[in-house]
Amino acid sequence: MSRVDHIAGHTWHGRKGAVRNAFRYSIDYVLLDAEAEVDAPRLFGRNRGGLASLHDADHGGPPHQGIGAPWVREVLKSYQLPQPVTVELLAQPRMLGHVFNPVSFWLCRDEGGGLRQVIAEVTNTFGDRHSYLCHKPDGSVIAAQDRLRSDKIFHVSPFQKVDGGYEFRFDLRADRIGIWIDLTGGDGGLVATLTGPRRALTNRGLLSAMLRRPFGSRRVLALIHWQALKLWWKGAKYRSRPEPPESEVSR
């Protein structure tokens, strides 16, 4: 049995360029071994209902049509990368049955627990999804100081061009996580972070999350649209949604 971890953390976004905007919100993520039976509190469901839950159908493939960790292994095989010993998923859970994850992370580890690959699974508010495969050119363990780059080819915000590139940094510890994403280009770019302590998930922690951040991902969607309204008010140029890329994954 594998435990489920709770990251009651914060996300910070700072837009660069002519139209600047920044915000910081509290947010809840869970982290678990996506291929193991989990030792979870009663209020958490794994592929079943619960106050909070994590379902394979929500990850590893199109939204609501995912297959979970087997998708990750197929992606790595298609890129001729070594198969991981452990596949972990870091994602916002469903809360009261609703889910929306702007970005989730598949963490692929070797026999010693070293992080070898990360797949950043990005979903926009239009219902499209694209994933960025991150790894070092020589396949070695990803360290906290490493910066991994991917070209941006997926439409996320209607106030950002689809150009430039992402620079990812991952500092994933036993007691804390830190993820930094720096976008260059795209109307000046932006910086997005996810940081917070890592603790075993408990019923008390879930209830506290519901009291402090009610409605879970519904709240996330509302905050996204609030920030979009602020950008429009500040004069940022709105761009219509382009067709998503044909490829499901890029690197």
Coordinates of N, CA, C and O in Angstrom, one line a residue, residues 28-174:
D28 N -4.8 23.2 -3.6 CA -4.6 21.8 -3.1 C -4.2 20.9 -4.2 O -5.0 20.8 -5.2
Y29 N -3.1 20.2 -4.0 CA -2.7 19.1 -4.9 C -2.6 17.8 -4.0 O -2.4 17.8 -2.8
V30 N -2.7 16.6 -4.7 CA -2.4 15.4 -4.1 C -1.3 14.7 -4.9 O -1.2 15.0 -6.2
L31 N -0.5 13.9 -4.3 CA 0.6 13.2 -5.0 C 0.5 11.7 -4.6 O 0.5 11.4 -3.4
L32 N 0.5 10.8 -5.6 CA 0.4 9.4 -5.2 C 1.1 8.6 -6.3 O 1.4 9.0 -7.4
D33 N 1.4 7.3 -6.0 CA 1.9 6.3 -6.9 C 0.7 5.9 -7.8 O -0.3 5.3 -7.3
A34 N 0.8 6.2 -9.1 CA -0.4 6.0 -9.9 C -0.7 4.5 -10.3 O -1.7 4.2 -10.9
E35 N 0.2 3.6 -9.9 CA 0.1 2.2 -10.2 C -0.1 1.3 -9.0 O -0.1 0.1 -9.1
A36 N -0.1 1.9 -7.8 CA -0.2 1.1 -6.6 C -1.5 1.3 -5.9 O -2.3 2.3 -6.1
E37 N -1.9 0.3 -5.1 CA -3.0 0.4 -4.2 C -2.6 1.5 -3.1 O -1.5 1.5 -2.6
V38 N -3.6 2.4 -2.8 CA -3.3 3.5 -1.9 C -3.9 3.3 -0.6 O -4.9 2.7 -0.4
D39 N -3.1 3.7 0.4 CA -3.6 3.8 1.8 C -4.1 5.2 2.0 O -3.3 6.1 2.3
A40 N -5.4 5.4 1.9 CA -5.9 6.8 1.9 C -7.0 6.9 3.0 O -7.6 5.9 3.3
P41 N -7.2 8.1 3.5 CA -8.3 8.3 4.4 C -9.7 8.1 3.8 O -9.8 8.1 2.6
R42 N -10.6 7.9 4.6 CA -12.0 7.5 4.2 C -12.6 8.5 3.2 O -13.3 8.2 2.3
L43 N -12.3 9.8 3.4 CA -12.9 10.8 2.6 C -12.3 11.0 1.2 O -12.8 11.8 0.4
F44 N -11.2 10.2 0.9 CA -10.6 10.3 -0.4 C -10.9 9.0 -1.2 O -10.8 7.9 -0.7
G45 N -11.2 9.2 -2.4 CA -11.5 8.1 -3.3 C -10.5 8.0 -4.4 O -10.1 9.0 -5.1
R46 N -10.0 6.8 -4.7 CA -9.2 6.5 -5.8 C -10.0 5.7 -6.8 O -10.3 4.6 -6.6
N47 N -10.3 6.4 -7.9 CA -11.2 5.8 -9.0 C -12.6 5.5 -8.4 O -13.2 4.5 -8.8
R48 N -13.0 6.2 -7.4 CA -14.4 6.1 -6.8 C -14.7 7.4 -6.2 O -13.9 8.3 -6.2
G49 N -16.0 7.6 -5.9 CA -16.5 8.8 -5.3 C -15.8 9.1 -3.9 O -15.4 8.2 -3.2
G50 N -15.9 10.3 -3.5 CA -15.4 10.8 -2.2 C -15.5 12.3 -2.1 O -15.8 13.0 -3.1
L51 N -15.3 12.8 -0.9 CA -15.2 14.3 -0.8 C -14.2 14.8 -1.8 O -14.4 15.8 -2.5
A52 N -13.0 14.1 -1.8 CA -12.0 14.4 -2.8 C -11.6 13.0 -3.4 O -11.7 12.0 -2.8
S53 N -11.2 13.1 -4.7 CA -10.9 11.8 -5.4 C -10.0 12.1 -6.6 O -9.9 13.2 -7.1
L54 N -9.3 11.0 -7.0 CA -8.4 11.1 -8.2 C -8.8 9.9 -9.0 O -8.7 8.8 -8.6
H55 N -9.1 10.2 -10.3 CA -9.6 9.2 -11.3 C -8.6 9.1 -12.4 O -8.2 10.1 -13.0
D56 N -8.3 7.9 -12.9 CA -7.5 7.7 -14.1 C -8.1 8.3 -15.3 O -7.4 8.8 -16.2
A57 N -9.5 8.4 -15.4 CA -10.2 8.9 -16.5 C -9.8 10.4 -16.7 O -10.0 10.9 -17.8
D58 N -9.4 11.1 -15.7 CA -9.1 12.5 -15.8 C -7.7 12.8 -16.2 O -7.3 14.0 -16.5
H59 N -6.8 11.8 -16.4 CA -5.4 12.0 -16.7 C -4.9 10.9 -17.6 O -5.3 9.8 -17.6
G60 N -3.8 11.3 -18.4 CA -3.2 10.3 -19.3 C -4.1 10.0 -20.5 O -4.6 8.9 -20.7
G61 N -4.3 11.1 -21.3 CA -5.1 11.0 -22.5 C -6.1 12.2 -22.5 O -5.9 13.1 -21.7
P62 N -7.0 12.3 -23.4 CA -7.9 13.4 -23.5 C -8.7 13.6 -22.2 O -8.9 12.6 -21.5
P63 N -9.1 14.8 -21.9 CA -9.9 15.0 -20.7 C -11.1 14.1 -20.6 O -11.8 13.9 -21.6
H64 N -11.3 13.5 -19.4 CA -12.4 12.5 -19.1 C -12.3 11.3 -19.9 O -13.2 10.4 -19.9
Q65 N -11.2 11.1 -20.7 CA -11.0 9.8 -21.5 C -9.7 9.2 -21.2 O -9.1 8.5 -22.0
G66 N -9.1 9.6 -20.1 CA -7.7 9.1 -19.8 C -7.7 7.7 -19.4 O -8.7 7.1 -19.0
I67 N -6.4 7.1 -19.4 CA -6.2 5.8 -19.0 C -5.2 5.7 -17.9 O -4.8 4.6 -17.4
G68 N -4.7 6.8 -17.4 CA -3.7 6.9 -16.3 C -2.3 6.5 -16.7 O -1.9 6.8 -17.8
A69 N -1.7 5.8 -15.8 CA -0.2 5.5 -15.9 C 0.1 4.7 -17.2 O 1.2 4.9 -17.7
P70 N -0.7 3.8 -17.7 CA -0.3 3.1 -19.0 C -0.1 4.1 -20.1 O 0.8 3.8 -21.0
W71 N -0.8 5.2 -20.1 CA -0.5 6.2 -21.1 C 0.9 6.8 -21.0 O 1.6 7.0 -22.0
V72 N 1.3 7.0 -19.8 CA 2.7 7.5 -19.6 C 3.7 6.5 -20.1 O 4.7 6.9 -20.8
R73 N 3.5 5.2 -19.9 CA 4.5 4.3 -20.3 C 4.5 4.2 -21.9 O 5.5 4.0 -22.5
E74 N 3.3 4.4 -22.5 CA 3.3 4.4 -24.0 C 4.0 5.6 -24.5 O 4.7 5.5 -25.6
V75 N 3.8 6.7 -23.9 CA 4.5 7.9 -24.3 C 6.0 7.8 -24.3 O 6.7 8.1 -25.2
L76 N 6.5 7.3 -23.2 CA 8.0 7.1 -23.0 C 8.5 6.0 -24.0 O 9.6 6.2 -24.6
K77 N 7.7 5.0 -24.3 CA 8.1 4.0 -25.3 C 8.2 4.6 -26.7 O 9.1 4.3 -27.4
S78 N 7.2 5.5 -27.0 CA 7.2 6.1 -28.3 C 8.4 7.0 -28.5 O 8.8 7.2 -29.7
Y79 N 8.9 7.6 -27.4 CA 10.1 8.4 -27.5 C 11.4 7.7 -27.2 O 12.5 8.3 -27.1
Q80 N 11.3 6.4 -27.1 CA 12.4 5.5 -26.9 C 13.2 5.9 -25.6 O 14.4 5.9 -25.6
L81 N 12.4 6.2 -24.6 CA 13.0 6.5 -23.3 C 12.9 5.3 -22.3 O 11.9 4.5 -22.5
P82 N 13.7 5.2 -21.4 CA 13.7 4.0 -20.4 C 12.3 4.0 -19.6 O 11.8 5.1 -19.3
Q83 N 11.8 2.9 -19.4 CA 10.6 2.7 -18.6 C 10.9 3.0 -17.1 O 11.9 2.6 -16.6
P84 N 10.1 3.8 -16.4 CA 10.3 4.1 -15.0 C 10.0 2.9 -14.1 O 9.2 2.0 -14.5
V85 N 10.5 2.9 -12.9 CA 10.1 1.9 -11.9 C 8.8 2.4 -11.3 O 7.9 1.6 -11.0
T86 N 8.7 3.7 -11.0 CA 7.5 4.2 -10.4 C 7.0 5.4 -11.2 O 7.8 6.2 -11.7
V87 N 5.7 5.4 -11.4 CA 5.0 6.6 -12.0 C 4.1 7.2 -11.0 O 3.1 6.6 -10.5
E88 N 4.4 8.5 -10.7 CA 3.6 9.2 -9.7 C 2.8 10.3 -10.4 O 3.2 10.7 -11.5
L89 N 1.7 10.7 -9.8 CA 0.8 11.7 -10.4 C 0.7 12.8 -9.3 O 0.3 12.5 -8.2
L90 N 1.0 14.0 -9.7 CA 0.8 15.2 -8.9 C -0.3 16.0 -9.6 O -0.2 16.6 -10.7
A91 N -1.5 16.1 -8.9 CA -2.7 16.8 -9.6 C -3.6 17.3 -8.5 O -3.6 16.9 -7.4
Q92 N -4.4 18.3 -8.9 CA -5.6 18.7 -8.1 C -6.6 17.6 -8.2 O -6.9 17.1 -9.2
P93 N -7.2 17.2 -7.0 CA -8.2 16.2 -7.0 C -9.5 16.7 -7.4 O -9.8 17.9 -7.4
R94 N -10.4 15.8 -7.8 CA -11.8 16.1 -7.8 C -12.3 16.5 -6.4 O -11.9 15.9 -5.5
M95 N -13.1 17.6 -6.4 CA -13.7 18.0 -5.1 C -15.2 18.0 -5.3 O -15.7 18.7 -6.2
L96 N -15.9 17.2 -4.5 CA -17.3 17.0 -4.7 C -17.7 16.7 -6.1 O -18.7 17.1 -6.7
G97 N -16.8 15.9 -6.8 CA -17.1 15.3 -8.1 C -16.6 16.2 -9.3 O -16.7 15.7 -10.4
H98 N -16.2 17.4 -9.0 CA -15.8 18.3 -10.1 C -14.3 18.4 -10.2 O -13.6 18.4 -9.2
V99 N -13.7 18.5 -11.4 CA -12.3 18.6 -11.6 C -12.0 19.5 -12.7 O -12.6 19.5 -13.8
F100 N -10.9 20.3 -12.6 CA -10.3 21.0 -13.6 C -8.8 21.2 -13.2 O -8.6 21.8 -12.2
N101 N -7.9 20.7 -14.0 CA -6.5 20.8 -13.7 C -5.8 21.7 -14.8 O -5.6 21.1 -15.9
P102 N -5.5 22.9 -14.6 CA -4.7 23.7 -15.6 C -3.4 23.0 -15.9 O -3.0 22.9 -17.0
V103 N -2.7 22.4 -14.9 CA -1.5 21.6 -15.1 C -1.4 20.5 -14.1 O -1.5 20.8 -12.9
S104 N -1.1 19.3 -14.5 CA -0.8 18.2 -13.6 C 0.6 17.7 -14.1 O 1.0 17.9 -15.2
F105 N 1.2 16.9 -13.2 CA 2.5 16.4 -13.5 C 2.6 14.9 -13.3 O 2.3 14.4 -12.2
W106 N 3.1 14.2 -14.3 CA 3.5 12.8 -14.2 C 5.0 12.8 -13.8 O 5.8 13.3 -14.6
L107 N 5.3 12.1 -12.8 CA 6.7 12.0 -12.3 C 7.2 10.6 -12.5 O 6.7 9.7 -11.8
C108 N 8.3 10.4 -13.3 CA 8.8 9.1 -13.6 C 10.1 8.9 -12.9 O 11.1 9.6 -13.1
R109 N 10.2 7.9 -12.0 CA 11.4 7.7 -11.2 C 12.0 6.3 -11.5 O 11.4 5.4 -11.8
D110 N 13.3 6.3 -11.2 CA 14.1 5.1 -11.4 C 14.1 4.2 -10.1 O 13.5 4.6 -9.2
E111 N 14.9 3.2 -10.2 CA 14.9 2.2 -9.0 C 15.4 2.9 -7.7 O 15.1 2.5 -6.6
G112 N 16.2 3.9 -7.8 CA 16.7 4.6 -6.7 C 15.9 5.8 -6.3 O 16.2 6.5 -5.3
G113 N 14.7 6.0 -6.9 CA 13.9 7.1 -6.6 C 14.2 8.4 -7.4 O 13.6 9.5 -7.2
G114 N 15.3 8.3 -8.2 CA 15.7 9.5 -9.0 C 14.6 9.9 -10.0 O 14.0 9.0 -10.7
L115 N 14.4 11.2 -10.2 CA 13.4 11.7 -11.2 C 14.1 11.8 -12.5 O 15.1 12.5 -12.8
R116 N 13.6 11.0 -13.5 CA 14.2 10.9 -14.8 C 13.4 11.6 -15.9 O 14.0 12.2 -16.8
Q117 N 12.1 11.6 -15.8 CA 11.2 12.3 -16.7 C 10.0 12.9 -16.0 O 9.6 12.4 -15.0
V118 N 9.5 14.0 -16.5 CA 8.3 14.6 -16.1 C 7.5 14.9 -17.3 O 8.0 15.5 -18.3
I119 N 6.2 14.6 -17.2 CA 5.2 15.0 -18.2 C 4.3 16.0 -17.6 O 3.5 15.7 -16.7
A120 N 4.4 17.3 -18.1 CA 3.5 18.3 -17.7 C 2.2 18.3 -18.5 O 2.3 18.5 -19.7
E121 N 1.1 17.9 -17.9 CA -0.2 17.7 -18.6 C -1.0 19.0 -18.5 O -1.5 19.3 -17.4
V122 N -1.1 19.8 -19.6 CA -1.7 21.1 -19.6 C -3.1 21.0 -20.2 O -3.3 20.5 -21.3
T123 N -4.1 21.6 -19.5 CA -5.5 21.6 -20.0 C -6.0 23.1 -20.0 O -5.8 23.7 -18.9
N124 N -6.6 23.5 -21.1 CA -7.1 24.9 -21.1 C -8.6 24.9 -20.8 O -9.2 23.8 -20.7
T125 N -9.1 26.1 -20.7 CA -10.5 26.2 -20.3 C -11.5 26.0 -21.5 O -12.7 25.9 -21.3
F126 N -10.9 25.7 -22.7 CA -11.7 25.4 -23.8 C -11.9 23.8 -24.0 O -12.5 23.4 -24.9
G127 N -11.3 23.1 -23.1 CA -11.4 21.6 -23.1 C -10.3 20.9 -23.9 O -10.5 19.7 -24.2
D128 N -9.3 21.6 -24.3 CA -8.2 21.0 -25.0 C -7.1 20.6 -24.0 O -6.9 21.2 -23.0
R129 N -6.2 19.7 -24.5 CA -5.1 19.2 -23.6 C -3.9 19.0 -24.5 O -4.0 18.4 -25.6
H130 N -2.7 19.3 -23.9 CA -1.5 19.0 -24.6 C -0.5 18.8 -23.5 O -0.5 19.4 -22.4
S131 N 0.5 17.9 -23.7 CA 1.5 17.5 -22.6 C 2.9 17.8 -23.1 O 3.2 17.5 -24.3
Y132 N 3.7 18.3 -22.2 CA 5.1 18.5 -22.5 C 6.0 17.5 -21.8 O 5.9 17.4 -20.5
L133 N 6.8 16.8 -22.5 CA 7.7 15.8 -22.0 C 9.0 16.4 -21.6 O 9.7 17.0 -22.5
C134 N 9.4 16.4 -20.4 CA 10.7 17.0 -19.9 C 11.7 16.0 -19.5 O 11.3 15.1 -18.7
H135 N 12.9 16.0 -20.0 CA 14.0 15.2 -19.5 C 15.3 15.8 -19.9 O 15.3 16.6 -20.8
K136 N 16.3 15.4 -19.2 CA 17.7 15.8 -19.6 C 18.1 15.1 -20.9 O 17.8 14.0 -21.1
P137 N 18.9 15.8 -21.7 CA 19.4 15.2 -23.0 C 20.1 13.8 -22.8 O 19.9 12.9 -23.6
D138 N 20.8 13.7 -21.7 CA 21.6 12.5 -21.5 C 20.8 11.5 -20.6 O 21.3 10.4 -20.3
G139 N 19.5 11.8 -20.3 CA 18.7 10.9 -19.5 C 19.0 10.8 -18.0 O 18.4 9.9 -17.4
S140 N 19.9 11.6 -17.5 CA 20.3 11.5 -16.1 C 19.2 12.1 -15.2 O 18.3 12.7 -15.7
V141 N 19.5 11.9 -13.9 CA 18.5 12.3 -12.9 C 18.3 13.8 -13.0 O 19.3 14.6 -13.1
I142 N 17.1 14.3 -12.9 CA 16.7 15.7 -12.9 C 16.9 16.2 -11.5 O 16.3 15.8 -10.5
A143 N 17.8 17.2 -11.4 CA 18.1 17.8 -10.1 C 17.4 19.1 -9.9 O 16.9 19.7 -10.9
A144 N 17.4 19.7 -8.7 CA 16.6 20.9 -8.4 C 17.1 22.1 -9.2 O 16.3 23.0 -9.5
Q145 N 18.4 22.1 -9.5 CA 18.9 23.3 -10.3 C 18.8 23.1 -11.8 O 19.0 24.1 -12.5
D146 N 18.4 22.0 -12.3 CA 18.2 21.8 -13.7 C 17.1 22.6 -14.3 O 16.0 22.7 -13.7
R147 N 17.3 23.1 -15.5 CA 16.2 23.8 -16.2 C 16.0 23.1 -17.5 O 16.9 23.0 -18.3
L148 N 14.8 22.7 -17.7 CA 14.4 21.9 -18.9 C 13.5 22.7 -19.8 O 12.4 23.2 -19.3
R149 N 13.8 22.8 -21.1 CA 13.1 23.7 -22.0 C 12.2 22.9 -22.9 O 12.6 21.8 -23.5
S150 N 11.0 23.5 -23.2 CA 10.1 23.0 -24.2 C 9.5 24.1 -25.0 O 9.2 25.2 -24.4
D151 N 9.4 24.0 -26.3 CA 8.7 25.0 -27.1 C 7.2 25.1 -26.8 O 6.6 24.0 -26.7
K152 N 6.7 26.3 -26.6 CA 5.2 26.4 -26.4 C 4.5 26.2 -27.8 O 4.7 27.0 -28.7
I153 N 3.6 25.2 -27.8 CA 2.9 25.0 -29.1 C 1.4 24.9 -28.8 O 0.6 24.6 -29.7
F154 N 0.9 25.2 -27.6 CA -0.5 24.9 -27.1 C -1.1 26.2 -26.6 O -0.4 26.9 -25.8
H155 N -2.3 26.5 -27.0 CA -3.0 27.7 -26.6 C -3.5 27.5 -25.2 O -4.3 26.6 -24.9
V156 N -3.1 28.4 -24.3 CA -3.6 28.3 -22.9 C -4.5 29.5 -22.6 O -5.6 29.4 -22.3
S157 N -3.8 30.7 -22.6 CA -4.5 31.9 -22.3 C -4.9 32.7 -23.6 O -4.0 32.8 -24.5
P158 N -6.1 33.2 -23.7 CA -6.4 34.0 -24.9 C -5.7 35.4 -24.9 O -5.8 36.1 -25.9
F159 N -4.9 35.7 -23.9 CA -4.1 36.9 -23.8 C -2.6 36.7 -24.0 O -1.8 37.5 -23.6
Q160 N -2.3 35.4 -24.4 CA -0.9 35.1 -24.7 C -0.8 34.5 -26.1 O -1.6 33.6 -26.5
K161 N 0.2 34.9 -26.8 CA 0.5 34.3 -28.1 C 1.0 32.8 -27.9 O 1.5 32.5 -26.9
V162 N 0.8 32.0 -29.0 CA 1.3 30.7 -28.9 C 2.7 30.7 -29.6 O 2.9 30.4 -30.8
D163 N 3.7 31.2 -28.8 CA 5.0 31.2 -29.3 C 6.0 31.2 -28.1 O 5.5 31.2 -26.9
G164 N 7.2 31.2 -28.3 CA 8.2 31.2 -27.2 C 8.4 29.8 -26.7 O 8.2 28.8 -27.3
G165 N 8.9 29.8 -25.4 CA 9.2 28.5 -24.9 C 9.1 28.5 -23.3 O 9.2 29.6 -22.7
Y166 N 8.9 27.3 -22.8 CA 8.8 27.1 -21.4 C 10.2 26.6 -20.8 O 10.9 25.8 -21.5
E167 N 10.5 27.1 -19.6 CA 11.6 26.6 -18.9 C 11.1 26.0 -17.6 O 10.6 26.8 -16.8
F168 N 11.3 24.7 -17.4 CA 10.7 24.1 -16.2 C 11.8 23.8 -15.2 O 13.0 23.4 -15.6
R169 N 11.5 23.9 -13.9 CA 12.4 23.5 -12.8 C 11.6 22.8 -11.8 O 10.6 23.3 -11.4
F170 N 12.2 21.7 -11.3 CA 11.5 20.8 -10.4 C 12.4 20.6 -9.1 O 13.5 20.1 -9.2
D171 N 11.9 20.9 -8.0 CA 12.5 20.7 -6.7 C 11.5 19.9 -5.8 O 10.7 20.5 -5.1
L172 N 11.6 18.6 -5.9 CA 10.6 17.7 -5.3 C 11.2 16.9 -4.1 O 12.0 16.0 -4.4
R173 N 10.9 17.3 -2.9 CA 11.5 16.7 -1.8 C 10.5 15.9 -1.0 O 9.3 15.9 -1.3
A174 N 11.0 15.2 0.0 CA 10.1 14.3 0.8 C 9.2 15.2 1.7 O 8.1 14.7 2.0

